[in-house]
Amino acid sequence: MKIEGKRALWREYQKAIADDHYFYVRSCVRQTFFPGAEKAFIEIMKNRLGKDLYEEPIHTTCTGIAYHSDIVPLETTMTVVARQFALMTENGYENLAVSCVTSFGVYSEVLETWHHFPETEEKTREMLWKATRREFKKPANVAHASDILYKFRDQIAAQAVYPLINRHTGQPLRVVEHIGCHYAKMFPHKGVGGAEYPYVLVGMIESWGGEVVDYPERRHCCGFGFRQYLIQANRGYTFSNTKKKFDSMAPYKPDMIITNCPGCPMFLDRGQYAIAELEGITYGENGYGIPVFTFEEVAGLVLGFDPWDLGLQFHQVAVEPLLDKMGIPYDPAMKYAGSGGKFIGSPELPEVLKC
Amino acid sequence: MHTRKHILVIGGGVAGMESAIHLCDMGYEVTLIEKQDQLGGHVLKWDFLFPDHRPAYEITNELCPAVEEKATIKLQTEVKNIVRQNGHFEVALSDGEKLTADALLVATGFDLFDAHKKEEYGYGIYDNVITAAELEERFQNKIPIRTAAGKKPARVGFVHCVGSRDEKVGNEYCSKVCCVTAVKQAMRVRESLPGCEVFCFYMDLRMFGRYFEDLYREAQEKWGVQFIRGRLSEAAEDIDQRIIVKLEDTLAGRPLRMAVDLLVLLTGFVPSEGTRRMATMLNLPLGNDRFIKPSDEHLRRNLTPVPGVFVTGASAGPRSISESISDARAAALEIAAWFNNSSQHAI
């Protein structure tokens, strides 16, 4: 591996990322899958980086899941996207900060479509006006939330309490980075580092002290693949793809996985349970799995957030072995305590995957 | 008989040299400029040639002394500026010299496609991904075929059409010579590493030339080279620095995943930097492949719409060495015919 070759390529794929004043659009599913991730992002942006970030309560889905499942037509998607832009315009913002990778892909695709086929933009404006009496300006800047934390990665590193270092060995943690397909595979120039060797998460890992693991199936889908998982009969494909990734990364003995997509951490995390039950295989040390995180959760850990405030108790794969490696203190008794300290119940433990 | 006209040949590869020799033989005064410090162009970097495996130096050994004897040669020289004036070309060269020419022959040729642009194949990133030109250099310098770690490869893969017939990189044309080059090199690898498995991953095999089909059959029947029809989707490195390739075997109708120890990319032709520069400087039309477009693809393949400017060799599209040599002779005749036709003399 020639890292200089990658660096030369990364220089080709730089993108403009706004400095401040973001209109934040959330994901449909992330608050269910990893409920602390978006909250951590807002906290980091506002209180650790001092940025202006606004969230409009009446914004909706971008239709991404329905669009990629052929449930809604493109015209509907464009109109819903136009409404998000109208809300941004009405609130005086022009920099769109997108939580979800699929939404980022949808916004990028709609803007590209309007650019190449201006009549579709005109039609969308007409439909939005008829449906809602709203008008909009197109965003000056569209960035995925991971782009934004990438931009400020060194400022986060400067505040780091727990860098990505194994405190027992002093060595960098070995980190697998997994990029959501809709981040750059559709529009390589809209992703930091391009589509084949994205840099967005690599930059965070390097800045925060870790070491990136490159493995043969790095580019492969997490297994979600929309049509694979959303159609129940196809779910075997999901886990066979997930297993393919884990089999490929296992020889490198990664300490953790970082993702930037709603679906990927879900399928890489919960998938380890499914593979353990189906095949009797676990991929971490001593029967544990490989902990999987969103980039906001990792930023939160690096900045010293309480793991349970980050929602890490909602992960399938136990995060404690990784917390121990990083030297992050945690109270096991508080793992399943709600916000008021009330016990919220603990999950049944699986038989094969140690948790 | 014509008066002694002066022709500037721009480019000292096989096409430029062959044209210059024939123009001199016809009595013209010829100056040939070459930007490198040596005549020969790409052929200098090839060890042996398809389809008969003759050493490449035999070509340059014949052409270089002949052209040096007959024409004025200026090495490490490029055109800086050209002005058409009073039926002549006033040419400023990079060494400061100015010369007057009655006709220009553009023989600036091709560059090899930059394999870095096929990012998914990992050239420049993975240690064991090389180009066919780099493999040929190893042949030429008698360097044993080894992996980056110095091991004998047990399996070598050749990827055809890298940067050719590929809309993604903007090159929709066929580069013509890569297929047979892969066959030639695959046979040489098998010959030098008898235990090594060799695979060629191809879209179509375009064995258009005489004896090319024989070479293809020999590669399979004598050397056991395995041809798999399918375009690579990606290459990645495993923990042992082997290259994992993914493709669809379109004859078997199934996806294929395979580890090779060395992956060789058959990079295609792109117009050279010199060809692009001359086309801009002389306002020459380009084909949709960005090579120089002649006035007539059938009848006047060396003539350009700019009076007094001619083109030969791979400046006008991918060509083999033998095609370039034939084309170069045709260009010399085209120039002579143009001079002989006084009605076309005005520039």
XYZ file of C-alpha atoms in Angstrom:
702
model
C 0.000 0.000 0.000
C 1.355 3.341 -1.031
C -0.258 5.975 1.153
C 1.208 8.704 -1.072
C -0.870 7.305 -3.935
C -3.990 7.756 -1.874
C -2.980 11.237 -0.791
C -2.470 12.260 -4.424
C -5.970 11.037 -5.204
C -7.468 12.754 -2.184
C -6.094 16.051 -3.400
C -8.269 15.637 -6.500
C -11.448 15.402 -4.461
C -11.787 18.463 -2.277
C -15.161 20.031 -1.727
C -16.417 23.304 -0.349
C -17.908 22.912 3.125
C -19.594 25.907 4.714
C -17.939 27.411 7.808
C -21.012 28.271 9.837
C -24.795 28.863 9.859
C -26.200 25.473 9.017
C -29.767 24.372 8.413
C -29.777 20.838 9.835
C -31.998 18.140 8.367
C -32.264 14.932 10.332
C -32.505 11.334 9.233
C -35.788 9.366 9.403
C -34.234 6.371 11.084
C -31.117 7.356 12.960
C -32.926 8.435 16.117
C -34.302 4.922 16.343
C -31.152 3.082 15.386
C -28.549 5.206 17.208
C -30.513 7.736 19.223
C -27.565 9.670 20.635
C -25.769 10.352 17.359
C -27.670 13.375 16.057
C -27.971 14.803 19.568
C -24.190 14.536 19.931
C -23.688 16.277 16.583
C -25.852 19.215 17.629
C -24.088 19.399 20.978
C -20.639 19.346 19.367
C -21.561 21.917 16.739
C -23.219 24.372 19.080
C -21.309 24.005 22.308
C -17.900 22.605 21.382
C -17.350 24.349 18.054
C -19.537 27.417 18.666
C -21.423 27.118 15.391
C -24.878 28.334 14.477
C -27.006 25.326 13.574
C -30.763 25.481 13.218
C -33.207 22.625 13.118
C -36.759 23.230 11.874
C -39.228 20.930 13.687
C -41.609 20.693 10.737
C -39.113 19.345 8.238
C -39.923 15.872 6.958
C -38.346 12.835 5.390
C -36.523 13.480 2.122
C -38.362 10.366 0.794
C -35.018 8.627 0.272
C -36.008 5.150 1.404
C -39.290 5.310 -0.497
C -37.568 6.776 -3.559
C -34.913 4.064 -3.693
C -37.588 1.443 -3.128
C -39.638 2.730 -6.083
C -42.544 3.638 -3.820
C -42.602 7.349 -4.681
C -41.848 8.861 -8.067
C -38.984 11.296 -8.602
C -41.397 14.226 -9.028
C -42.708 13.668 -5.505
C -39.189 13.429 -4.134
C -38.279 16.690 -5.845
C -41.280 18.462 -4.380
C -40.556 17.216 -0.854
C -36.911 18.260 -1.244
C -38.105 21.650 -2.485
C -40.172 22.012 0.682
C -37.080 21.366 2.827
C -35.281 24.072 0.851
C -38.287 26.385 1.368
C -38.071 25.876 5.125
C -34.352 26.654 4.980
C -35.007 29.787 2.936
C -37.813 30.956 5.245
C -35.496 30.612 8.243
C -32.765 32.649 6.577
C -30.243 29.858 5.987
C -28.460 28.765 2.837
C -26.089 26.034 4.045
C -27.740 22.643 4.220
C -26.255 20.193 6.751
C -27.577 16.708 6.135
C -27.575 14.005 8.774
C -28.323 11.059 6.497
C -26.124 9.788 3.678
C -29.108 8.730 1.590
C -30.685 12.168 2.060
C -27.359 13.718 1.049
C -27.495 11.598 -2.095
C -31.104 12.585 -2.732
C -30.414 16.318 -2.305
C -27.362 16.037 -4.554
C -29.276 14.072 -7.177
C -32.187 16.509 -7.212
C -29.880 19.523 -7.531
C -27.946 17.823 -10.330
C -31.195 16.954 -12.096
C -32.374 20.540 -11.852
C -29.011 21.725 -13.148
C -29.104 19.506 -16.214
C -32.863 19.637 -16.777
C -33.985 23.121 -15.695
C -37.554 22.386 -16.738
C -37.795 19.886 -13.858
C -36.886 22.638 -11.397
C -39.573 24.891 -12.844
C -42.111 22.100 -12.616
C -41.097 21.412 -9.015
C -41.460 25.084 -8.077
C -44.938 25.049 -9.582
C -45.938 21.875 -7.728
C -44.565 23.161 -4.416
C -46.450 26.419 -4.821
C -49.715 24.667 -5.634
C -49.327 22.252 -2.726
C -47.973 24.559 -0.002
C -47.765 28.151 -1.288
C -44.051 28.035 -0.501
C -41.065 29.234 -2.524
C -37.393 28.447 -2.111
C -33.804 29.290 -2.936
C -31.439 26.486 -3.707
C -28.778 25.932 -1.028
C -25.452 27.680 -1.470
C -23.729 24.707 0.112
C -24.782 21.112 0.740
C -22.645 19.121 3.163
C -23.144 15.837 4.869
C -22.753 16.051 8.641
C -19.605 13.923 8.345
C -18.160 16.515 5.936
C -18.686 19.132 8.618
C -17.037 17.183 11.438
C -14.263 16.345 8.959
C -13.801 20.064 8.354
C -13.491 20.703 12.070
C -11.642 17.458 12.880
C -8.509 19.207 14.056
C -10.485 21.511 16.344
C -12.072 18.412 17.836
C -8.620 16.826 18.123
C -7.439 19.916 20.002
C -10.170 19.293 22.590
C -9.657 15.516 22.651
C -9.858 13.846 26.046
C -9.643 10.275 24.806
C -7.800 9.969 21.472
C -8.081 6.819 19.394
C -5.144 5.213 21.168
C -4.995 1.890 22.946
C -4.037 3.036 26.435
C -2.646 -0.403 27.293
C -0.197 -0.546 24.385
C 0.131 3.124 23.438
C -0.548 2.100 19.846
C -3.147 3.721 17.575
C -6.458 1.897 17.490
C -7.001 -0.012 14.266
C -10.110 1.456 12.733
C -12.219 0.300 9.807
C -13.984 3.169 8.077
C -17.163 2.378 6.211
C -18.776 4.930 3.940
C -22.444 4.841 3.003
C -22.981 4.063 -0.678
C -25.012 7.224 -1.326
C -22.264 9.492 0.030
C -19.983 9.516 -3.029
C -20.671 6.532 -5.256
C -23.278 8.553 -7.199
C -21.299 11.804 -7.360
C -17.620 11.197 -6.505
C -16.794 14.916 -6.539
C -19.416 15.628 -3.884
C -17.589 13.449 -1.346
C -14.364 14.320 0.461
C -11.777 12.043 -1.138
C -14.022 10.707 -3.914
C -15.812 7.396 -4.223
C -13.077 4.780 -4.404
C -10.931 5.872 -1.451
C -13.084 8.334 0.505
C -11.146 10.485 2.930
C -13.929 11.924 5.037
C -13.729 9.364 7.861
C -10.044 8.613 7.272
C -9.321 12.278 8.002
C -11.147 12.061 11.333
C -9.417 8.796 12.285
C -5.971 10.183 11.454
C -6.661 13.445 13.243
C -7.941 11.723 16.359
C -4.991 9.346 16.655
C -6.204 6.118 15.053
C -4.840 3.967 12.244
C -6.992 3.141 9.245
C -7.444 -0.463 8.161
C -7.723 -0.987 4.403
C -9.124 -4.408 3.563
C -10.293 -5.996 0.298
C -14.041 -5.539 0.768
C -13.732 -1.981 2.055
C -15.894 -0.639 -0.751
C -18.571 -3.302 -0.392
C -22.087 -2.455 0.761
C -22.880 -3.064 4.437
C -25.633 -5.388 3.297
C -28.603 -3.040 3.642
C -28.919 -2.376 -0.067
C -32.556 -1.200 0.309
C -34.101 -3.814 -1.973
C -32.232 -6.528 -0.123
C -33.400 -5.751 3.362
C -36.700 -3.980 2.735
C -37.983 -7.041 0.884
C -38.108 -9.712 3.531
C -37.450 -12.571 1.116
C -34.140 -10.960 0.149
C -32.730 -10.566 3.630
C -30.388 -13.499 3.133
C -28.497 -11.256 0.717
C -28.147 -8.655 3.421
C -26.392 -10.916 5.849
C -24.326 -12.689 3.213
C -22.984 -9.278 2.167
C -22.410 -8.221 5.757
C -20.586 -11.488 6.408
C -18.442 -10.947 3.328
C -17.237 -7.659 4.774
C -16.492 -9.089 8.191
C -14.668 -12.118 6.768
C -12.558 -9.712 4.740
C -11.680 -7.344 7.589
C -11.202 -10.017 10.282
C -7.516 -10.836 9.492
C -6.625 -7.191 10.216
C -8.061 -7.469 13.760
C -9.731 -4.052 13.813
C -10.564 -2.506 17.161
C -13.613 -0.653 15.895
C -15.648 0.423 12.879
C -16.715 3.996 12.094
C -19.535 4.725 9.658
C -21.252 7.809 8.260
C -24.587 6.346 7.145
C -27.815 5.534 8.995
C -28.096 1.995 7.653
C -24.473 0.898 7.754
C -23.907 0.967 11.529
C -27.280 -0.719 11.941
C -26.389 -3.616 9.671
C -22.761 -3.907 10.687
C -23.727 -3.823 14.373
C -26.924 -5.890 14.452
C -25.605 -8.022 11.611
C -22.912 -9.409 13.895
C -25.650 -10.824 16.098
C -27.420 -12.356 13.083
C -24.186 -13.884 11.746
C -23.332 -15.231 15.192
C -26.741 -16.886 15.451
C -26.749 -18.160 11.859
C -23.141 -19.242 11.524
C -21.761 -19.346 15.048
C -19.056 -16.853 14.084
C -17.920 -13.803 16.051
C -15.332 -11.323 14.810
C -14.017 -9.461 17.862
C -11.740 -10.613 20.637
C -12.807 -13.329 23.103
C -16.211 -13.957 21.566
C -17.182 -10.295 21.399
C -18.013 -8.467 18.197
C -16.217 -5.532 16.610
C -17.835 -2.375 18.021
C -19.510 -0.207 15.389
C -20.022 3.534 15.790
C -21.385 6.512 13.981
C -18.861 9.303 13.409
C -20.755 11.550 15.853
C -20.523 8.902 18.569
C -16.781 8.602 18.006
C -16.376 12.375 18.095
C -18.372 12.375 21.338
C -16.168 9.677 22.881
C -13.013 11.530 21.828
C -14.411 14.706 23.414
C -15.178 12.894 26.668
C -18.963 12.515 26.475
C -20.470 9.898 28.767
C -20.909 6.714 26.686
C -24.450 6.194 27.945
C -25.387 9.799 27.088
C -24.235 8.957 23.565
C -26.718 6.081 23.489
C -24.073 3.376 23.191
C -26.207 1.033 25.321
C -28.438 0.735 22.249
C -25.671 -0.994 20.303
C -25.907 -4.738 19.789
C -22.150 -5.279 19.959
C -20.797 -4.470 23.397
C -18.796 -1.256 23.388
C -17.157 -1.816 26.775
C -14.023 -3.578 25.428
C -13.362 -0.549 23.218
C -14.084 1.893 26.068
C -11.564 -0.019 28.171
C -8.950 0.217 25.417
C -9.488 3.975 25.134
C -9.481 4.393 28.898
C -12.956 5.907 28.946
C -14.615 5.593 32.355
C -18.191 4.334 32.475
C -20.595 3.129 35.137
C -22.024 -0.288 34.244
C -24.875 0.298 36.657
C -25.979 3.333 34.646
C -25.960 1.557 31.276
C -29.706 1.064 31.262
C -30.683 4.065 33.345
C -32.996 6.508 31.632
C -32.583 10.250 31.684
C -34.025 10.470 35.188
C -31.944 7.562 36.436
C -34.870 5.170 36.158
C -34.052 1.630 35.006
C -35.330 1.252 31.447
C -34.858 -2.495 31.203
C -31.973 -4.498 29.808
C -32.019 -6.630 26.697
C -31.902 -10.368 26.624
C -28.339 -11.456 25.951
C -27.595 -13.548 22.872
C -26.145 -17.013 23.208
C -23.243 -16.834 20.781
C -22.187 -13.190 20.532
C -20.724 -12.142 23.870
C -22.209 -8.840 25.017
C 10.824 18.322 -60.476
C 10.043 20.480 -57.512
C 12.212 23.174 -56.046
C 13.861 22.222 -52.785
C 11.092 22.721 -50.300
C 11.662 22.604 -46.559
C 9.451 20.389 -44.375
C 9.405 20.455 -40.613
C 8.542 17.072 -39.113
C 7.370 17.459 -35.535
C 7.987 14.284 -33.561
C 10.735 11.684 -33.801
C 8.858 8.440 -33.263
C 8.585 5.776 -35.937
C 6.050 7.761 -37.993
C 8.067 10.980 -37.942
C 11.318 9.186 -38.779
C 9.836 7.093 -41.585
C 8.177 10.138 -43.180
C 11.378 12.164 -42.879
C 13.421 9.437 -44.564
C 11.021 9.226 -47.505
C 10.717 12.981 -47.866
C 14.518 13.242 -47.952
C 14.641 10.445 -50.533
C 12.255 12.491 -52.656
C 14.649 15.409 -52.539
C 13.065 17.604 -49.919
C 14.944 19.350 -47.173
C 13.697 17.985 -43.866
C 14.165 19.129 -40.302
C 12.916 16.725 -37.654
C 12.457 17.923 -34.086
C 12.011 15.641 -31.110
C 11.339 16.776 -27.568
C 13.202 13.856 -25.972
C 16.981 13.472 -26.043
C 16.764 10.471 -28.347
C 14.884 9.491 -31.484
C 12.524 6.511 -31.380
C 9.510 7.499 -29.313
C 7.545 4.768 -27.578
C 9.281 1.956 -29.435
C 12.406 2.595 -27.377
C 10.551 1.338 -24.342
C 9.357 -1.914 -25.906
C 11.371 -5.085 -25.625
C 9.848 -7.124 -28.422
C 7.016 -6.721 -30.888
C 3.888 -8.587 -31.833
C 3.140 -10.727 -33.720
C 6.567 -12.218 -34.439
C 8.405 -11.401 -31.186
C 11.157 -9.562 -33.058
C 13.254 -7.271 -30.857
C 11.951 -3.710 -30.893
C 15.437 -2.287 -31.269
C 15.561 -3.663 -34.807
C 13.060 -0.974 -35.800
C 14.947 1.917 -34.252
C 18.298 0.474 -35.335
C 17.135 0.762 -38.930
C 15.238 4.036 -38.788
C 17.409 6.183 -36.513
C 20.713 6.054 -38.482
C 18.845 6.505 -41.775
C 17.038 9.615 -40.659
C 20.113 11.012 -38.934
C 22.035 10.662 -42.182
C 19.418 12.330 -44.351
C 17.559 14.919 -42.277
C 18.543 17.690 -39.890
C 17.729 16.407 -36.416
C 17.086 18.611 -33.424
C 16.639 16.755 -30.140
C 15.199 18.153 -26.922
C 13.413 20.693 -29.042
C 9.770 21.698 -29.163
C 7.732 24.153 -31.173
C 7.053 27.353 -29.266
C 5.117 29.273 -31.878
C 4.047 29.070 -35.511
C 3.030 31.970 -37.745
C 1.804 31.475 -41.315
C 3.243 34.162 -43.515
C 3.645 34.605 -47.288
C 2.986 30.971 -48.067
C 5.444 29.729 -45.430
C 5.438 28.783 -41.762
C 7.676 30.849 -39.495
C 8.420 28.475 -36.628
C 9.964 29.480 -33.298
C 11.651 26.576 -31.513
C 12.262 26.074 -27.801
C 16.040 26.472 -28.275
C 15.494 29.998 -29.601
C 16.077 29.117 -33.249
C 13.622 30.324 -35.874
C 13.136 28.461 -39.105
C 10.978 28.737 -42.171
C 9.116 25.703 -43.470
C 6.996 25.166 -46.540
C 5.012 22.398 -44.895
C 4.550 20.905 -41.447
C 4.077 17.249 -40.641
C 2.590 16.615 -37.214
C 3.899 13.293 -35.889
C 3.548 13.988 -32.195
C 1.832 10.676 -31.484
C 0.199 9.437 -28.336
C 0.684 9.165 -24.607
C -0.338 6.152 -22.630
C -3.521 6.592 -20.631
C -2.744 7.550 -17.039
C -3.757 4.442 -15.111
C -4.244 6.498 -11.929
C -7.498 7.690 -13.471
C -9.000 4.219 -13.197
C -9.064 4.694 -9.454
C -10.888 1.434 -8.827
C -7.905 -0.572 -10.116
C -5.592 0.882 -7.484
C -2.639 1.819 -9.701
C -0.212 3.930 -7.681
C -1.868 2.714 -4.486
C -1.481 -1.059 -4.448
C 2.091 -2.287 -4.762
C 1.349 -5.132 -7.134
C -0.644 -3.243 -9.745
C 1.557 -2.238 -12.692
C 1.062 -1.160 -16.292
C 1.930 -3.121 -19.420
C 4.585 -0.506 -20.193
C 6.222 -1.166 -16.822
C 6.129 -4.909 -17.451
C 7.700 -4.376 -20.873
C 10.437 -2.314 -19.213
C 11.160 -5.287 -16.945
C 11.371 -7.539 -19.997
C 13.681 -5.075 -21.710
C 15.993 -4.732 -18.733
C 15.979 -8.478 -18.037
C 14.466 -7.879 -14.617
C 12.796 -11.068 -13.356
C 9.028 -10.842 -12.947
C 8.479 -10.602 -9.224
C 5.955 -9.115 -6.830
C 6.758 -5.949 -4.911
C 7.917 -8.160 -2.043
C 10.325 -9.977 -4.383
C 8.365 -13.224 -4.644
C 7.750 -15.221 -7.808
C 4.121 -14.599 -8.701
C 1.979 -17.714 -8.786
C -0.793 -15.928 -10.630
C -0.700 -12.902 -12.928
C -3.727 -11.077 -14.309
C -3.862 -8.825 -17.367
C -6.640 -6.264 -17.613
C -7.533 -5.231 -21.148
C -9.094 -1.912 -22.170
C -7.780 0.251 -19.306
C -8.736 3.745 -20.395
C -10.128 2.494 -23.723
C -13.753 1.844 -24.671
C -14.604 3.377 -21.336
C -17.193 6.138 -21.126
C -16.404 6.681 -17.459
C -12.981 8.095 -18.307
C -14.230 9.790 -21.472
C -12.415 7.475 -23.895
C -14.978 5.628 -25.955
C -12.562 4.479 -28.653
C -10.568 1.271 -28.978
C -6.784 1.639 -28.690
C -6.305 -1.306 -31.070
C -2.956 -2.656 -29.935
C -3.632 -3.459 -26.266
C -5.367 -6.804 -26.878
C -2.519 -8.279 -28.822
C 0.030 -6.696 -26.476
C -1.634 -8.475 -23.559
C -1.515 -11.774 -25.438
C 2.139 -11.219 -26.283
C 3.064 -10.313 -22.707
C 0.964 -13.097 -21.184
C 2.885 -15.617 -23.277
C 6.203 -14.129 -22.182
C 5.181 -14.328 -18.520
C 4.215 -17.972 -18.932
C 7.488 -18.625 -20.718
C 9.609 -17.007 -18.027
C 7.561 -18.358 -15.103
C 6.483 -21.859 -16.148
C 4.424 -22.571 -13.021
C 2.591 -19.289 -13.106
C -1.111 -19.129 -13.948
C -1.903 -16.265 -16.318
C -5.324 -14.751 -16.855
C -6.464 -12.142 -19.363
C -9.620 -10.242 -18.445
C -11.091 -8.860 -21.652
C -14.277 -7.353 -23.078
C -13.671 -8.428 -26.690
C -10.465 -9.694 -28.183
C -9.779 -7.559 -31.223
C -7.253 -9.663 -33.108
C -7.500 -7.577 -36.247
C -3.983 -7.892 -37.626
C -2.334 -10.568 -39.668
C -1.065 -13.403 -37.424
C -2.746 -11.913 -34.354
C -5.254 -14.752 -34.244
C -2.383 -17.244 -34.443
C -0.826 -15.558 -31.441
C -4.091 -15.784 -29.525
C -4.414 -19.506 -30.296
C -0.806 -20.155 -29.344
C -1.300 -18.325 -26.056
C -4.093 -20.737 -25.175
C -2.891 -23.969 -26.726
C 0.833 -23.814 -26.058
C 1.052 -21.542 -23.034
C -2.222 -22.188 -21.238
C -3.112 -18.517 -20.865
C -6.699 -18.334 -19.628
C -8.998 -15.760 -21.186
C -11.943 -14.598 -19.110
C -14.508 -12.364 -20.748
C -15.476 -9.728 -18.237
C -14.573 -6.231 -17.226
C -13.065 -5.678 -13.814
C -15.241 -3.732 -11.438
C -12.519 -3.222 -8.859
C -9.193 -4.355 -7.501
C -8.214 -4.305 -3.844
C -5.245 -5.457 -1.808
C -5.448 -8.229 0.775
C -3.351 -8.669 3.887
C -0.659 -10.527 1.875
C -0.493 -7.734 -0.734
C -2.221 -9.948 -3.288
C -4.660 -8.169 -5.536
C -8.263 -9.260 -5.242
C -10.098 -8.639 -8.502
C -13.843 -8.650 -9.007
C -15.543 -9.048 -12.328
C -18.427 -10.754 -14.006
C -17.426 -13.738 -16.106
C -19.902 -13.029 -18.872
C -19.407 -16.369 -20.599
C -20.027 -18.361 -17.451
C -22.707 -15.843 -16.461
C -21.559 -15.407 -12.889
C -19.545 -13.027 -10.757
C -15.913 -13.888 -10.251
C -13.598 -12.973 -7.414
C -9.974 -13.965 -7.699
C -6.629 -13.213 -6.070
C -3.614 -12.533 -8.287
C -0.072 -11.748 -7.219
C 0.504 -9.213 -9.960
C -2.063 -7.250 -11.945
C -0.998 -5.736 -15.265
C -3.071 -2.902 -16.720
C -3.153 -2.578 -20.517
C -3.372 1.182 -20.702
C -4.663 2.569 -23.979
C -3.705 5.510 -26.161
C -4.581 9.133 -25.553
C -3.472 12.064 -27.733
C -0.036 13.118 -26.536
C 0.490 16.460 -24.871
C 2.376 17.453 -28.028
C -0.500 16.407 -30.283
C -2.966 18.428 -28.217
C -0.640 21.419 -28.255
C -0.055 21.268 -32.007
C -3.780 20.885 -32.664
C -4.451 23.997 -30.621
C -1.559 25.969 -32.108
C -2.498 25.112 -35.691
C -6.254 25.122 -35.156
C -6.581 21.534 -36.363
C -9.947 19.814 -36.018
C -10.205 16.867 -33.648
C -12.269 13.722 -33.804
C -14.531 12.793 -30.904
C -11.581 10.741 -29.638
C -9.574 14.014 -29.383
C -6.978 12.816 -31.898
C -6.366 14.995 -34.988
C -9.057 14.598 -37.622
C -7.754 14.399 -41.208
C -9.578 16.014 -44.127
C -10.953 12.711 -45.327
C -10.816 9.457 -43.361
C -10.667 7.370 -46.555
C -9.029 9.369 -49.315
C -6.827 11.945 -47.584
C -5.843 10.529 -44.238
C -2.702 12.619 -43.924
C -4.106 15.916 -45.098
C -5.593 18.399 -42.654
C -7.963 21.263 -43.503
C -5.117 23.693 -42.770
C -3.133 24.136 -46.017
C 0.432 22.929 -45.656
C -0.185 21.011 -42.434
C -0.133 17.211 -42.545
C -0.552 14.535 -39.935
C 0.794 11.037 -39.533
C 1.031 8.149 -37.099
C -0.819 7.996 -33.807
C -1.457 11.754 -33.766
C -4.442 10.821 -35.900
C -5.615 7.919 -33.736
C -4.333 4.678 -32.236
C -2.076 2.724 -34.600
C 0.331 -0.181 -34.466
C 3.960 0.277 -35.480
C 3.457 -1.293 -38.897
C 0.383 0.853 -39.511
C 2.296 3.955 -38.468
C 5.109 3.134 -40.861
C 2.710 2.628 -43.790
C 0.921 5.803 -42.811
C 4.194 7.716 -42.639
C 5.056 6.755 -46.214
C 1.589 7.790 -47.312
C 2.092 11.130 -45.574
C 5.351 11.710 -47.469
C 3.540 11.046 -50.757
C 0.662 13.292 -49.731
C 3.074 16.143 -49.052
C 4.832 15.597 -52.380
C 1.491 15.569 -54.191
C 0.516 18.783 -52.454
C 3.736 20.511 -53.495
C 3.332 19.271 -57.045
C -0.108 20.756 -57.291
C 0.694 24.425 -57.670
C -2.985 25.401 -57.381
C -2.873 24.394 -53.707
C 0.318 26.243 -52.998
C -1.083 29.337 -51.392
C -1.109 29.020 -47.632
